Amino acid sequence: MEMPEPESILTFRAWLVENGAHVNPDVRFEPVTSGFNVVATNEVPADTTIVSIPFALAITPELSKEALTGLLGAGKDAFAGWSERQLECTYVCMHWVADRDSSRTLLKHGRYIDTLPAPEKLCTPLHFAPAELQAFQGSNLYGAALERRQAWEVEWHQCRAAIGSAKPVWGAEFTWDRYLTASTYLSSRAFPSTLLSPTPSLVATATSHPVLLPGIDALNHARAHPVSWVVSSSSPSASFTSSETVQQQSISLVIHASTPRGAELLNNYGPKPNSELILGYGFSLPNNPDDTIVLKIGGNLGPASSSSASSSSSTAQAPLGTGRWEVGRRARGAEPVWEAVLAATQADVPSDGDEDELDQELPVSEAENELFAAQTLADMVQHLHDRLPPFPPSDAAHMRPEVLRMLEHYLEGQRDILKALVTFAQDKEARAVVLLRELGLDIVDEVEEEGE
C-alpha cells in the first residue's frame, strides 16, 4: 500500500495548482534519503506532459530583486554589483530569515522551499566532511571546490552586509550555512534562463542566468533520456506576481518514453561530465561518456596542470580561454591541445644562410619539433595521471558510500582520458620518428632501445 504524500508536498502541490501550474495526476512524490523522487502511480504513456508551470512561478533575478527591494526598503541601486546568483540565493535565504506571515506578499515561494532537501542531505563537495574532500586532493575537482567556496563566501559577505545594514537582526540570521544551502539549491536545481523563451533550450549563453522552476526541478537526471520542453500561452488569468489579469506563458516538461507504474519519472539535464555533476549536483554517473578534463598549457611548458574550472560542454573542441583546453574520452578535443603544445615548443628556424640550405633544413626542423612536442605532451599528461589520488583512499572508512562512489566514478573518467591522451601523444611521436627517418636521420626509438 502506498504511503500518503507528506504534508509539505500536499501543500506544495496545492500551491502549484492555485497559481496556474499543472501536475500530472498519475505521479506522486516519494520520500528518499536525498529528498524526494517523482514516481508514476499508474503507467505513464510516452509523450506525456508531467508538469507545467507559468513563467511567473520561476525564481528569477527580477522577481528576487523586486522582493528584496520591498523587504529592505532599499533604493534601486542597493543591489548594484550583485550577480543574478546573489539575488536569487538571498531571496531564498530570506524565507528562513524574515517572518513569512508578515512578508508573504514578497516572499512567495515558502511552500516550494519547504520541499527542498535539508542541508544535511546535500552532497556536493562543499558539504563533504574534511576527510571526504581530502580524498579528491590532486584532482582538478579538489581545486574547483576550494575556489567555489571562496567565491561563494565573498558573495555571502557582500549580501549579509546589505541585509544587516537594513535590519541588523536579519543580518545576524543571514548565516553562511543558510547561504551555502541556497547556493547549492541553485547549483543543483536551476536551469538556464534560455529555457524561458519561445524556443526553449538547455544551452546556456553569455547573457543567460540560472532560474529555479518549482515542480519541474523535482525530477532527477537520466543521461540521454528523451524529453522536450514546450512553451505555451494560457488563457488570461490573475498573475502570480501581480493582481492584474494577464496572458501567461508556461513551460512544460514532456517525457517521450513510457514509464511503468512504480518507476521513477526522470528528466534530462543535458550532457554533463562527472566533474560538473559532482560539483554542482552531488551525484555522478558510472563510465560517463561525457567526462572531460580541462588542461592549462603555459607558454614555458612546465609541468601541465588540470584546470579547476568545470564546463558543461561535451564536445570539447574549442579552448575555454587563454591556455585552457577541454578534452574528452578517446582523446576527443586533443588536436587543439596538440596544436597549442606544438606552437609553444616551436623551434627557431635559422634566419640566415643559403636559401637552398634553409629549404633542406626546414622539414627536418619541423619534424624534430613535432618529436619534441609529442614527448613533452606525453610527459605532461603522465604527470597529471600520476598526481591523481588513489582509489580506494586510505581514509575510506571515514567516507560516506555515496561520496566514495563519486570519487570512483570521477577518477575512472579522469584516468581514462589521460591514458587516451598519452596514447595520442605517443602516436604523434611515432609519426615524427618515421618522418625523420625518411629524411635520413638516425633516430633511436626509446621503446626499441629498452627492449635490447
Coordinates of N, CA and C in Angstrom, one line a residue, residues 57-170:
L57 N 6.0 31.7 -12.0 CA 6.3 30.9 -10.8 C 7.8 30.7 -10.6
A58 N 8.6 31.0 -11.6 CA 10.0 30.8 -11.6 C 10.6 31.8 -10.6
I59 N 11.7 31.4 -10.0 CA 12.5 32.3 -9.2 C 13.6 32.9 -10.1
T60 N 13.5 34.1 -10.4 CA 14.3 34.8 -11.3 C 15.0 36.0 -10.6
P61 N 16.1 36.5 -11.2 CA 16.7 37.7 -10.6 C 15.8 38.9 -10.5
E62 N 14.9 39.0 -11.5 CA 14.0 40.2 -11.5 C 13.0 40.0 -10.3
L63 N 12.4 38.9 -10.1 CA 11.5 38.6 -9.0 C 12.2 38.8 -7.7
S64 N 13.4 38.3 -7.6 CA 14.2 38.3 -6.4 C 14.5 39.8 -6.0
K65 N 15.0 40.5 -7.0 CA 15.3 41.9 -6.7 C 14.1 42.7 -6.3
E66 N 13.0 42.5 -6.9 CA 11.8 43.2 -6.5 C 11.4 42.9 -5.1
A67 N 11.5 41.6 -4.7 CA 11.1 41.2 -3.3 C 12.1 41.8 -2.3
L68 N 13.4 41.8 -2.6 CA 14.4 42.3 -1.7 C 14.3 43.8 -1.5
T69 N 14.0 44.5 -2.6 CA 13.8 45.9 -2.5 C 12.7 46.3 -1.6
G70 N 11.5 45.5 -1.7 CA 10.4 45.8 -0.8 C 10.7 45.4 0.6
L71 N 11.4 44.3 0.8 CA 11.7 43.8 2.2 C 12.6 44.8 2.9
L72 N 13.7 45.3 2.2 CA 14.7 46.1 2.9 C 14.4 47.6 2.8
G73 N 13.3 47.9 2.0 CA 13.1 49.3 1.8 C 14.2 50.0 1.1
A74 N 14.8 49.3 0.2 CA 16.0 49.8 -0.4 C 15.7 50.5 -1.7
G75 N 16.7 51.3 -2.1 CA 16.6 52.1 -3.4 C 17.0 51.2 -4.6
K76 N 16.8 51.8 -5.8 CA 17.1 51.0 -7.0 C 18.5 50.5 -7.1
D77 N 19.4 51.3 -6.5 CA 20.9 51.0 -6.6 C 21.4 50.2 -5.5
A78 N 20.6 49.7 -4.6 CA 21.0 49.0 -3.4 C 21.7 47.7 -3.8
F79 N 21.4 47.1 -4.9 CA 22.0 45.8 -5.3 C 22.9 45.9 -6.4
A80 N 23.4 47.1 -6.7 CA 24.4 47.3 -7.7 C 25.6 46.4 -7.5
G81 N 26.1 45.7 -8.5 CA 27.2 44.9 -8.3 C 26.9 43.4 -7.9
W82 N 25.6 43.2 -7.6 CA 25.2 41.8 -7.2 C 25.0 41.0 -8.5
S83 N 25.4 39.8 -8.4 CA 25.1 38.9 -9.6 C 23.7 38.3 -9.5
E84 N 23.2 37.8 -10.6 CA 21.9 37.1 -10.6 C 21.9 36.0 -9.5
R85 N 23.0 35.3 -9.3 CA 23.0 34.3 -8.3 C 22.8 34.9 -6.9
Q86 N 23.5 35.9 -6.6 CA 23.3 36.6 -5.3 C 21.9 37.0 -5.0
L87 N 21.3 37.6 -6.0 CA 19.9 38.0 -5.8 C 19.0 36.8 -5.5
E88 N 19.1 35.7 -6.3 CA 18.2 34.6 -6.1 C 18.5 33.8 -4.8
C89 N 19.8 33.7 -4.5 CA 20.2 33.0 -3.2 C 19.7 33.8 -2.0
T90 N 19.9 35.1 -2.1 CA 19.4 35.9 -0.9 C 17.9 35.9 -0.8
Y91 N 17.2 35.9 -1.9 CA 15.7 35.7 -1.9 C 15.3 34.4 -1.2
V92 N 16.0 33.3 -1.6 CA 15.7 32.1 -0.9 C 16.0 32.1 0.6
C93 N 17.2 32.7 0.9 CA 17.5 32.8 2.3 C 16.6 33.6 3.2
M94 N 16.0 34.6 2.6 CA 15.1 35.5 3.3 C 13.8 34.7 3.8
H95 N 13.5 33.6 3.1 CA 12.4 32.8 3.6 C 12.7 32.2 4.9
W96 N 13.9 32.0 5.3 CA 14.3 31.5 6.6 C 14.6 32.6 7.6
V97 N 14.9 33.8 7.1 CA 15.4 34.9 8.0 C 14.2 35.8 8.4
A98 N 13.4 36.2 7.4 CA 12.3 37.1 7.7 C 11.1 36.4 8.2
D99 N 10.1 37.1 8.8 CA 8.9 36.5 9.2 C 8.0 36.3 8.0
R100 N 7.7 35.0 7.7 CA 6.9 34.7 6.5 C 5.5 35.3 6.5
D101 N 4.9 35.2 7.6 CA 3.5 35.7 7.6 C 3.4 37.2 7.3
S102 N 4.3 38.0 7.8 CA 4.2 39.4 7.5 C 4.8 39.8 6.2
S103 N 5.6 38.8 5.6 CA 6.3 39.1 4.3 C 5.7 38.3 3.2
R104 N 4.5 37.7 3.4 CA 4.0 36.7 2.4 C 3.8 37.3 1.0
T105 N 3.5 38.6 0.9 CA 3.3 39.2 -0.4 C 4.6 39.4 -1.2
L106 N 5.7 39.3 -0.4 CA 7.0 39.5 -1.1 C 7.8 38.2 -1.2
L107 N 7.7 37.4 -0.2 CA 8.4 36.0 -0.2 C 7.3 35.0 -0.5
K108 N 7.2 34.7 -1.8 CA 6.1 33.9 -2.4 C 6.4 32.5 -2.5
H109 N 7.6 32.0 -2.2 CA 8.0 30.6 -2.5 C 8.2 29.7 -1.3
G110 N 7.7 30.1 -0.2 CA 7.9 29.3 1.0 C 7.4 27.9 0.9
R111 N 6.3 27.6 0.2 CA 5.8 26.2 0.1 C 6.7 25.4 -0.8
Y112 N 7.3 26.0 -1.7 CA 8.3 25.3 -2.6 C 9.5 25.0 -1.8
I113 N 10.1 26.0 -1.1 CA 11.4 25.9 -0.4 C 11.2 24.9 0.7
D114 N 10.1 24.7 1.3 CA 9.8 23.7 2.3 C 10.0 22.3 1.8
T115 N 9.9 22.1 0.5 CA 10.0 20.7 0.0 C 11.5 20.4 -0.4
L116 N 12.4 21.3 -0.4 CA 13.7 21.1 -0.8 C 14.5 20.3 0.3
P117 N 15.6 19.6 -0.1 CA 16.3 18.7 0.8 C 16.9 19.5 2.0
A118 N 16.9 19.0 3.1 CA 17.5 19.6 4.3 C 19.0 19.7 4.0
P119 N 19.7 20.7 4.7 CA 21.2 20.8 4.4 C 22.0 19.5 4.6
E120 N 21.6 18.7 5.6 CA 22.4 17.5 5.9 C 22.2 16.5 4.8
K121 N 21.3 16.7 3.9 CA 21.0 15.7 2.8 C 21.8 16.1 1.5
L122 N 22.3 17.3 1.5 CA 23.1 17.8 0.3 C 24.4 17.1 0.3
C123 N 24.9 16.8 -0.9 CA 26.1 16.0 -1.1 C 27.1 16.5 -2.1
T124 N 27.1 17.9 -2.3 CA 28.2 18.4 -3.2 C 29.4 18.6 -2.3
P125 N 30.6 18.8 -3.0 CA 31.9 18.9 -2.3 C 31.9 19.9 -1.1
L126 N 31.2 21.0 -1.2 CA 31.2 22.0 -0.2 C 30.4 21.5 1.1
H127 N 29.7 20.3 0.9 CA 29.1 19.7 2.1 C 29.8 18.4 2.5
F128 N 31.0 18.1 1.9 CA 31.7 17.0 2.3 C 32.4 17.2 3.6
A129 N 32.6 16.1 4.4 CA 33.4 16.1 5.6 C 34.9 16.4 5.1
P130 N 35.7 16.9 6.0 CA 37.1 17.1 5.6 C 37.8 15.9 5.0
A131 N 37.6 14.7 5.6 CA 38.3 13.5 5.0 C 37.7 13.2 3.6
E132 N 36.5 13.5 3.4 CA 35.9 13.2 2.1 C 36.5 14.1 1.0
L133 N 36.6 15.4 1.3 CA 37.1 16.4 0.4 C 38.6 16.1 0.1
Q134 N 39.3 15.7 1.2 CA 40.8 15.5 1.1 C 41.0 14.3 0.2
A135 N 40.1 13.4 0.0 CA 40.3 12.2 -0.8 C 40.4 12.6 -2.3
F136 N 39.9 13.8 -2.7 CA 40.0 14.3 -4.0 C 41.2 15.1 -4.3
Q137 N 42.1 15.3 -3.3 CA 43.3 16.2 -3.5 C 44.2 15.6 -4.6
G138 N 44.7 16.5 -5.4 CA 45.4 16.1 -6.6 C 44.7 16.1 -7.9
S139 N 43.3 16.3 -7.7 CA 42.5 16.4 -8.9 C 42.0 17.8 -9.1
N140 N 41.5 18.1 -10.3 CA 41.0 19.4 -10.6 C 39.7 19.7 -9.8
L141 N 39.0 18.7 -9.5 CA 37.7 18.8 -8.7 C 38.0 19.4 -7.3
Y142 N 39.1 19.0 -6.7 CA 39.5 19.4 -5.4 C 39.7 20.9 -5.4
G143 N 40.5 21.4 -6.4 CA 40.7 22.8 -6.6 C 39.5 23.6 -6.9
A144 N 38.6 23.0 -7.7 CA 37.3 23.7 -8.0 C 36.5 23.9 -6.8
A145 N 36.5 22.9 -5.9 CA 35.7 23.0 -4.7 C 36.2 24.1 -3.8
L146 N 37.5 24.2 -3.7 CA 38.1 25.3 -2.8 C 37.8 26.7 -3.5
E147 N 37.9 26.8 -4.8 CA 37.6 28.0 -5.4 C 36.2 28.4 -5.3
R148 N 35.3 27.5 -5.4 CA 33.9 27.8 -5.3 C 33.5 28.2 -3.9
R149 N 34.1 27.6 -2.9 CA 33.8 28.0 -1.5 C 34.3 29.5 -1.3
Q150 N 35.4 29.8 -1.8 CA 36.0 31.1 -1.6 C 35.1 32.1 -2.3
A151 N 34.7 31.8 -3.6 CA 33.8 32.8 -4.3 C 32.5 33.0 -3.6
W152 N 31.9 31.9 -3.1 CA 30.6 32.0 -2.5 C 30.7 32.7 -1.2
E153 N 31.8 32.5 -0.5 CA 31.9 33.3 0.8 C 32.0 34.8 0.5
V154 N 32.7 35.2 -0.5 CA 32.8 36.6 -0.9 C 31.4 37.1 -1.2
E155 N 30.6 36.4 -1.9 CA 29.2 36.7 -2.2 C 28.4 36.9 -0.9
W156 N 28.6 35.9 0.0 CA 27.8 35.9 1.2 C 28.1 37.2 2.1
H157 N 29.4 37.5 2.2 CA 29.8 38.7 3.0 C 29.1 39.9 2.4
Q158 N 29.1 40.0 1.1 CA 28.5 41.2 0.5 C 27.0 41.3 0.7
C159 N 26.3 40.1 0.6 CA 24.9 40.1 0.8 C 24.5 40.3 2.3
R160 N 25.3 39.7 3.2 CA 25.0 39.9 4.6 C 25.2 41.3 5.0
A161 N 26.2 42.0 4.5 CA 26.4 43.4 4.9 C 25.2 44.2 4.5
A162 N 24.6 44.0 3.3 CA 23.5 44.8 2.8 C 22.3 44.4 3.7
I163 N 22.1 43.2 4.0 CA 20.9 42.8 4.8 C 21.0 43.3 6.2
G164 N 22.2 43.2 6.8 CA 22.4 43.7 8.2 C 22.4 45.2 8.3
S165 N 22.7 45.9 7.2 CA 22.7 47.4 7.2 C 21.2 47.8 7.2
A166 N 20.3 47.1 6.6 CA 18.9 47.4 6.6 C 18.2 47.0 7.8
K167 N 18.6 45.8 8.4 CA 18.0 45.3 9.6 C 19.0 44.4 10.3
P168 N 19.6 44.9 11.3 CA 20.7 44.1 12.0 C 20.3 42.7 12.4
V169 N 19.1 42.5 12.9 CA 18.6 41.2 13.4 C 18.6 40.2 12.2
W170 N 18.2 40.7 11.0 CA 18.2 39.9 9.8 C 19.7 39.5 9.4

